[in-house]
Amino acid sequence: MTPDHDHLVKIVRDSMHDVFSTMLNNIELKQVDAYVDGGAPPTGDGILAFVGLAGSWAGTGSVACSAAFACKMSSQFLMTEYQSVDEDVLDAVAEVTNMIIGNVKTRLEEDLGPMGLSIPTVIWGRNFTSRTVGSYEWSVVPFMAGKERIEVQIFLAPRKDNAKPKPGAAVHDTVSI
Amino acid sequence: MTPDHDHLVKIVRDSMHDVFSTMLNNIELKQVDAYVDGGAPPTGDGILAFVGLAGSWAGTGSVACSAAFACKMSSQFLMTEYQSVDEDVLDAVAEVTNMIIGNVKTRLEEDLGPMGLSIPTVIWGRNFTSRTVGSYEWSVVPFMAGKERIEVQIFLAPRKDNAKPKPGAAVHDTVSI
């Protein structure tokens, strides 16, 4: 079964609920309307963490939030007060992202077969541009925690070429775009 | 076999050579001393593209360069002149990264078994911080193309937990750190 937008949204919401209720106990999340985004590259401001998914389907899952919310989340997660973004906060956001997208992956595997998860990377800055190659349609699933917005984005595409290329050739692993 | 630093460096250099000689015909690369970096998160300035690797070993491979070199590389790759970074340039850098790391992956699979590649993501900005969770040792493999520096970074770690977790549980996919 191809994971359509509505299915992905449900899986992301369930995963967020699981992670926030077990690991980030006191942060209440409100669901906001999800949508599909296939447009221009967003300009980031704040924290963006993502982790790759790879198998017969491949893609990326990301979590974006403000620096303030990242500190709040990290304070809950690590049970220490964080007022500003440091390495601990970046690591905590990466770990939370790993859990959320890992949870999504496990649910997706029921339909798509085994997938691997890469190591999460966190970007922190102002006015940076993030872009994923190709014209993918991302499922954007926002949540509100008080006045703070946290967004989970995910897309998946079936891999075009599952044949194993020969070492020594200029390999071009591609997905259907 | 565990891919040690020297082995990774050799594989990265071979892959770079293959991709630059077949796809980026006129850009000559000079090898620079490679090193292991396990230190503080680097502050980025320019273009950083990366793609996840996932299998019984997981990791990330990245390519970093200046905006000017990204334009030069894209001009060669797409056979069109690019003077400034736009969506085409970001896509071209992502594609080249996909080829380089895909090539590395194919060579690694001889020792580590099948791995998947996620979809590349490109970050472009000034003064952004990029961090990968945990205290990994990255193999940093720089090259010079004239006065421009291009850096390939890669790390891999064996996954701790290959057991399939139950859906519904707060999943925590981790690697040995």
PDB file of C-alpha atoms in Angstrom, chain A residues 2-164:
ATOM      1  CA  THR A   2       1.278   3.428  -0.888  1.00  0.00           C
ATOM      2  CA  PRO A   3       1.351   5.669   2.154  1.00  0.00           C
ATOM      3  CA  ASP A   4      -0.926   8.542   1.151  1.00  0.00           C
ATOM      4  CA  HIS A   5      -0.989  11.901   2.874  1.00  0.00           C
ATOM      5  CA  ASP A   6      -3.863  11.109   5.239  1.00  0.00           C
ATOM      6  CA  HIS A   7      -2.226   7.871   6.315  1.00  0.00           C
ATOM      7  CA  LEU A   8       1.103   9.619   6.944  1.00  0.00           C
ATOM      8  CA  VAL A   9      -0.621  12.366   8.942  1.00  0.00           C
ATOM      9  CA  LYS A  10      -2.315   9.793  11.167  1.00  0.00           C
ATOM     10  CA  ILE A  11       0.946   7.908  11.728  1.00  0.00           C
ATOM     11  CA  VAL A  12       2.855  11.114  12.539  1.00  0.00           C
ATOM     12  CA  ARG A  13       0.170  12.245  15.008  1.00  0.00           C
ATOM     13  CA  ASP A  14       0.158   8.859  16.736  1.00  0.00           C
ATOM     14  CA  SER A  15       3.960   8.871  16.955  1.00  0.00           C
ATOM     15  CA  MET A  16       4.110  12.420  18.299  1.00  0.00           C
ATOM     16  CA  HIS A  17       1.497  11.531  20.872  1.00  0.00           C
ATOM     17  CA  ASP A  18       3.487   8.472  21.993  1.00  0.00           C
ATOM     18  CA  VAL A  19       6.783  10.328  22.285  1.00  0.00           C
ATOM     19  CA  PHE A  20       5.376  13.450  23.942  1.00  0.00           C
ATOM     20  CA  SER A  21       3.266  11.500  26.420  1.00  0.00           C
ATOM     21  CA  THR A  22       6.048   9.132  27.451  1.00  0.00           C
ATOM     22  CA  MET A  23       9.210  11.231  27.129  1.00  0.00           C
ATOM     23  CA  LEU A  24       8.101  14.871  27.316  1.00  0.00           C
ATOM     24  CA  ASN A  25       5.506  14.486  29.962  1.00  0.00           C
ATOM     25  CA  ASN A  26       4.297  17.980  30.601  1.00  0.00           C
ATOM     26  CA  ILE A  27       4.163  19.383  27.106  1.00  0.00           C
ATOM     27  CA  GLU A  28       0.631  19.420  25.756  1.00  0.00           C
ATOM     28  CA  LEU A  29       0.253  19.311  22.007  1.00  0.00           C
ATOM     29  CA  LYS A  30      -2.683  20.563  19.988  1.00  0.00           C
ATOM     30  CA  GLN A  31      -3.161  19.232  16.478  1.00  0.00           C
ATOM     31  CA  VAL A  32      -3.304  21.777  13.656  1.00  0.00           C
ATOM     32  CA  ASP A  33      -4.466  21.174  10.074  1.00  0.00           C
ATOM     33  CA  ALA A  34      -1.910  19.158   8.121  1.00  0.00           C
ATOM     34  CA  TYR A  35      -1.186  19.896   4.474  1.00  0.00           C
ATOM     35  CA  VAL A  36       0.888  18.829   1.488  1.00  0.00           C
ATOM     36  CA  ASP A  37       3.771  21.101   0.503  1.00  0.00           C
ATOM     37  CA  GLY A  38       5.434  20.727  -2.867  1.00  0.00           C
ATOM     38  CA  GLY A  39       6.464  24.332  -3.227  1.00  0.00           C
ATOM     39  CA  ALA A  40       9.540  26.491  -2.951  1.00  0.00           C
ATOM     40  CA  PRO A  41      12.298  25.680  -0.472  1.00  0.00           C
ATOM     41  CA  PRO A  42      11.439  27.032   2.955  1.00  0.00           C
ATOM     42  CA  THR A  43      13.755  29.461   4.636  1.00  0.00           C
ATOM     43  CA  GLY A  44      14.557  28.135   8.048  1.00  0.00           C
ATOM     44  CA  ASP A  45      14.955  30.041  11.241  1.00  0.00           C
ATOM     45  CA  GLY A  46      15.483  28.084  14.422  1.00  0.00           C
ATOM     46  CA  ILE A  47      16.128  24.385  14.721  1.00  0.00           C
ATOM     47  CA  LEU A  48      15.634  21.765  12.038  1.00  0.00           C
ATOM     48  CA  ALA A  49      16.452  18.131  12.758  1.00  0.00           C
ATOM     49  CA  PHE A  50      16.108  15.351  10.263  1.00  0.00           C
ATOM     50  CA  VAL A  51      16.767  11.704   9.781  1.00  0.00           C
ATOM     51  CA  GLY A  52      16.815   9.641   6.592  1.00  0.00           C
ATOM     52  CA  LEU A  53      14.701   6.611   5.821  1.00  0.00           C
ATOM     53  CA  ALA A  54      16.022   4.007   3.424  1.00  0.00           C
ATOM     54  CA  GLY A  55      14.674   0.735   2.118  1.00  0.00           C
ATOM     55  CA  SER A  56      12.613  -0.155  -0.938  1.00  0.00           C
ATOM     56  CA  TRP A  57      11.086   3.234  -0.131  1.00  0.00           C
ATOM     57  CA  ALA A  58      13.329   6.118   0.810  1.00  0.00           C
ATOM     58  CA  GLY A  59      12.753   9.556   2.235  1.00  0.00           C
ATOM     59  CA  THR A  60      13.364  11.983   5.015  1.00  0.00           C
ATOM     60  CA  GLY A  61      11.546  12.934   8.185  1.00  0.00           C
ATOM     61  CA  SER A  62      12.159  16.243   9.914  1.00  0.00           C
ATOM     62  CA  VAL A  63      11.137  18.159  13.002  1.00  0.00           C
ATOM     63  CA  ALA A  64      11.318  21.958  13.047  1.00  0.00           C
ATOM     64  CA  CYS A  65      10.783  24.295  15.983  1.00  0.00           C
ATOM     65  CA  SER A  66      11.984  27.556  17.478  1.00  0.00           C
ATOM     66  CA  ALA A  67      15.092  27.802  19.637  1.00  0.00           C
ATOM     67  CA  ALA A  68      12.846  28.576  22.617  1.00  0.00           C
ATOM     68  CA  PHE A  69      10.747  25.451  22.126  1.00  0.00           C
ATOM     69  CA  ALA A  70      13.872  23.350  21.591  1.00  0.00           C
ATOM     70  CA  CYS A  71      15.084  24.522  25.025  1.00  0.00           C
ATOM     71  CA  LYS A  72      11.721  23.709  26.588  1.00  0.00           C
ATOM     72  CA  MET A  73      11.646  20.243  25.015  1.00  0.00           C
ATOM     73  CA  SER A  74      15.232  19.553  26.079  1.00  0.00           C
ATOM     74  CA  SER A  75      14.538  20.697  29.646  1.00  0.00           C
ATOM     75  CA  GLN A  76      11.736  18.122  29.857  1.00  0.00           C
ATOM     76  CA  PHE A  77      13.673  15.424  28.085  1.00  0.00           C
ATOM     77  CA  LEU A  78      16.886  15.769  30.080  1.00  0.00           C
ATOM     78  CA  MET A  79      15.286  17.001  33.308  1.00  0.00           C
ATOM     79  CA  THR A  80      17.657  19.977  33.425  1.00  0.00           C
ATOM     80  CA  GLU A  81      16.815  23.611  32.778  1.00  0.00           C
ATOM     81  CA  TYR A  82      18.063  24.986  29.450  1.00  0.00           C
ATOM     82  CA  GLN A  83      17.740  28.715  28.706  1.00  0.00           C
ATOM     83  CA  SER A  84      19.724  28.806  25.502  1.00  0.00           C
ATOM     84  CA  VAL A  85      20.687  26.448  22.724  1.00  0.00           C
ATOM     85  CA  ASP A  86      23.872  24.504  23.360  1.00  0.00           C
ATOM     86  CA  GLU A  87      25.194  21.088  22.333  1.00  0.00           C
ATOM     87  CA  ASP A  88      22.968  19.312  24.861  1.00  0.00           C
ATOM     88  CA  VAL A  89      19.886  20.969  23.397  1.00  0.00           C
ATOM     89  CA  LEU A  90      20.879  20.095  19.832  1.00  0.00           C
ATOM     90  CA  ASP A  91      21.505  16.492  20.899  1.00  0.00           C
ATOM     91  CA  ALA A  92      18.176  16.322  22.725  1.00  0.00           C
ATOM     92  CA  VAL A  93      16.276  17.621  19.696  1.00  0.00           C
ATOM     93  CA  ALA A  94      18.096  15.057  17.550  1.00  0.00           C
ATOM     94  CA  GLU A  95      17.137  12.280  19.982  1.00  0.00           C
ATOM     95  CA  VAL A  96      13.489  13.348  20.088  1.00  0.00           C
ATOM     96  CA  THR A  97      13.439  13.509  16.288  1.00  0.00           C
ATOM     97  CA  ASN A  98      14.999  10.054  16.155  1.00  0.00           C
ATOM     98  CA  MET A  99      12.228   8.735  18.389  1.00  0.00           C
ATOM     99  CA  ILE A 100       9.398  10.400  16.485  1.00  0.00           C
ATOM    100  CA  ILE A 101      10.603   9.393  13.026  1.00  0.00           C
ATOM    101  CA  GLY A 102      11.703   5.975  14.318  1.00  0.00           C
ATOM    102  CA  ASN A 103       8.177   5.470  15.581  1.00  0.00           C
ATOM    103  CA  VAL A 104       6.776   6.557  12.213  1.00  0.00           C
ATOM    104  CA  LYS A 105       9.161   4.157  10.479  1.00  0.00           C
ATOM    105  CA  THR A 106       7.997   1.215  12.576  1.00  0.00           C
ATOM    106  CA  ARG A 107       4.386   1.931  11.660  1.00  0.00           C
ATOM    107  CA  LEU A 108       5.238   2.368   7.978  1.00  0.00           C
ATOM    108  CA  GLU A 109       7.095  -0.944   7.905  1.00  0.00           C
ATOM    109  CA  GLU A 110       3.782  -2.754   8.346  1.00  0.00           C
ATOM    110  CA  ASP A 111       2.921  -1.666   4.797  1.00  0.00           C
ATOM    111  CA  LEU A 112       6.259  -0.982   3.128  1.00  0.00           C
ATOM    112  CA  GLY A 113       8.568  -3.652   4.528  1.00  0.00           C
ATOM    113  CA  PRO A 114      11.802  -3.086   6.461  1.00  0.00           C
ATOM    114  CA  MET A 115      13.397   0.350   6.317  1.00  0.00           C
ATOM    115  CA  GLY A 116      16.569   1.641   7.893  1.00  0.00           C
ATOM    116  CA  LEU A 117      16.963   4.887   9.787  1.00  0.00           C
ATOM    117  CA  SER A 118      20.085   7.017   9.365  1.00  0.00           C
ATOM    118  CA  ILE A 119      21.641   9.129  12.122  1.00  0.00           C
ATOM    119  CA  PRO A 120      19.809  12.404  12.831  1.00  0.00           C
ATOM    120  CA  THR A 121      21.418  15.718  11.935  1.00  0.00           C
ATOM    121  CA  VAL A 122      20.434  19.035  13.488  1.00  0.00           C
ATOM    122  CA  ILE A 123      20.769  22.426  11.853  1.00  0.00           C
ATOM    123  CA  TRP A 124      20.541  25.572  13.923  1.00  0.00           C
ATOM    124  CA  GLY A 125      20.700  29.052  12.504  1.00  0.00           C
ATOM    125  CA  ARG A 126      18.895  32.036  11.159  1.00  0.00           C
ATOM    126  CA  ASN A 127      17.804  32.486   7.618  1.00  0.00           C
ATOM    127  CA  PHE A 128      19.153  29.267   6.177  1.00  0.00           C
ATOM    128  CA  THR A 129      17.604  27.483   3.225  1.00  0.00           C
ATOM    129  CA  SER A 130      16.859  23.785   3.352  1.00  0.00           C
ATOM    130  CA  ARG A 131      16.030  21.882   0.210  1.00  0.00           C
ATOM    131  CA  THR A 132      15.527  18.272  -0.749  1.00  0.00           C
ATOM    132  CA  VAL A 133      16.284  17.431  -4.337  1.00  0.00           C
ATOM    133  CA  GLY A 134      13.378  16.809  -6.683  1.00  0.00           C
ATOM    134  CA  SER A 135       9.797  17.904  -6.575  1.00  0.00           C
ATOM    135  CA  TYR A 136       8.582  15.828  -3.700  1.00  0.00           C
ATOM    136  CA  GLU A 137       5.349  16.365  -1.920  1.00  0.00           C
ATOM    137  CA  TRP A 138       6.013  16.675   1.768  1.00  0.00           C
ATOM    138  CA  SER A 139       3.324  15.911   4.289  1.00  0.00           C
ATOM    139  CA  VAL A 140       3.519  18.754   6.791  1.00  0.00           C
ATOM    140  CA  VAL A 141       2.001  17.963  10.180  1.00  0.00           C
ATOM    141  CA  PRO A 142       2.062  20.961  12.544  1.00  0.00           C
ATOM    142  CA  PHE A 143       1.293  21.008  16.252  1.00  0.00           C
ATOM    143  CA  MET A 144       0.890  23.863  18.721  1.00  0.00           C
ATOM    144  CA  ALA A 145       2.311  23.730  22.240  1.00  0.00           C
ATOM    145  CA  GLY A 146       0.906  26.908  23.752  1.00  0.00           C
ATOM    146  CA  LYS A 147       2.012  29.625  21.367  1.00  0.00           C
ATOM    147  CA  GLU A 148       4.883  27.600  19.955  1.00  0.00           C
ATOM    148  CA  ARG A 149       4.573  25.743  16.679  1.00  0.00           C
ATOM    149  CA  ILE A 150       6.375  22.475  16.026  1.00  0.00           C
ATOM    150  CA  GLU A 151       6.261  20.920  12.586  1.00  0.00           C
ATOM    151  CA  VAL A 152       6.895  17.363  11.529  1.00  0.00           C
ATOM    152  CA  GLN A 153       7.499  16.919   7.802  1.00  0.00           C
ATOM    153  CA  ILE A 154       7.892  13.659   5.984  1.00  0.00           C
ATOM    154  CA  PHE A 155       8.038  12.346   2.479  1.00  0.00           C
ATOM    155  CA  LEU A 156       8.664   8.951   0.986  1.00  0.00           C
ATOM    156  CA  ALA A 157       9.236   7.801  -2.558  1.00  0.00           C
ATOM    157  CA  PRO A 158       9.717   4.329  -3.987  1.00  0.00           C
ATOM    158  CA  ARG A 159      13.306   3.768  -5.118  1.00  0.00           C
ATOM    159  CA  LYS A 160      13.624   3.493  -8.882  1.00  0.00           C
ATOM    160  CA  ASP A 161      16.614   1.267  -8.901  1.00  0.00           C
ATOM    161  CA  ASN A 162      17.026  -1.535  -6.439  1.00  0.00           C
ATOM    162  CA  ALA A 163      19.635  -3.291  -8.561  1.00  0.00           C
ATOM    163  CA  LYS A 164      23.059  -3.356  -7.032  1.00  0.00           C
TER     164      LYS A 164
END
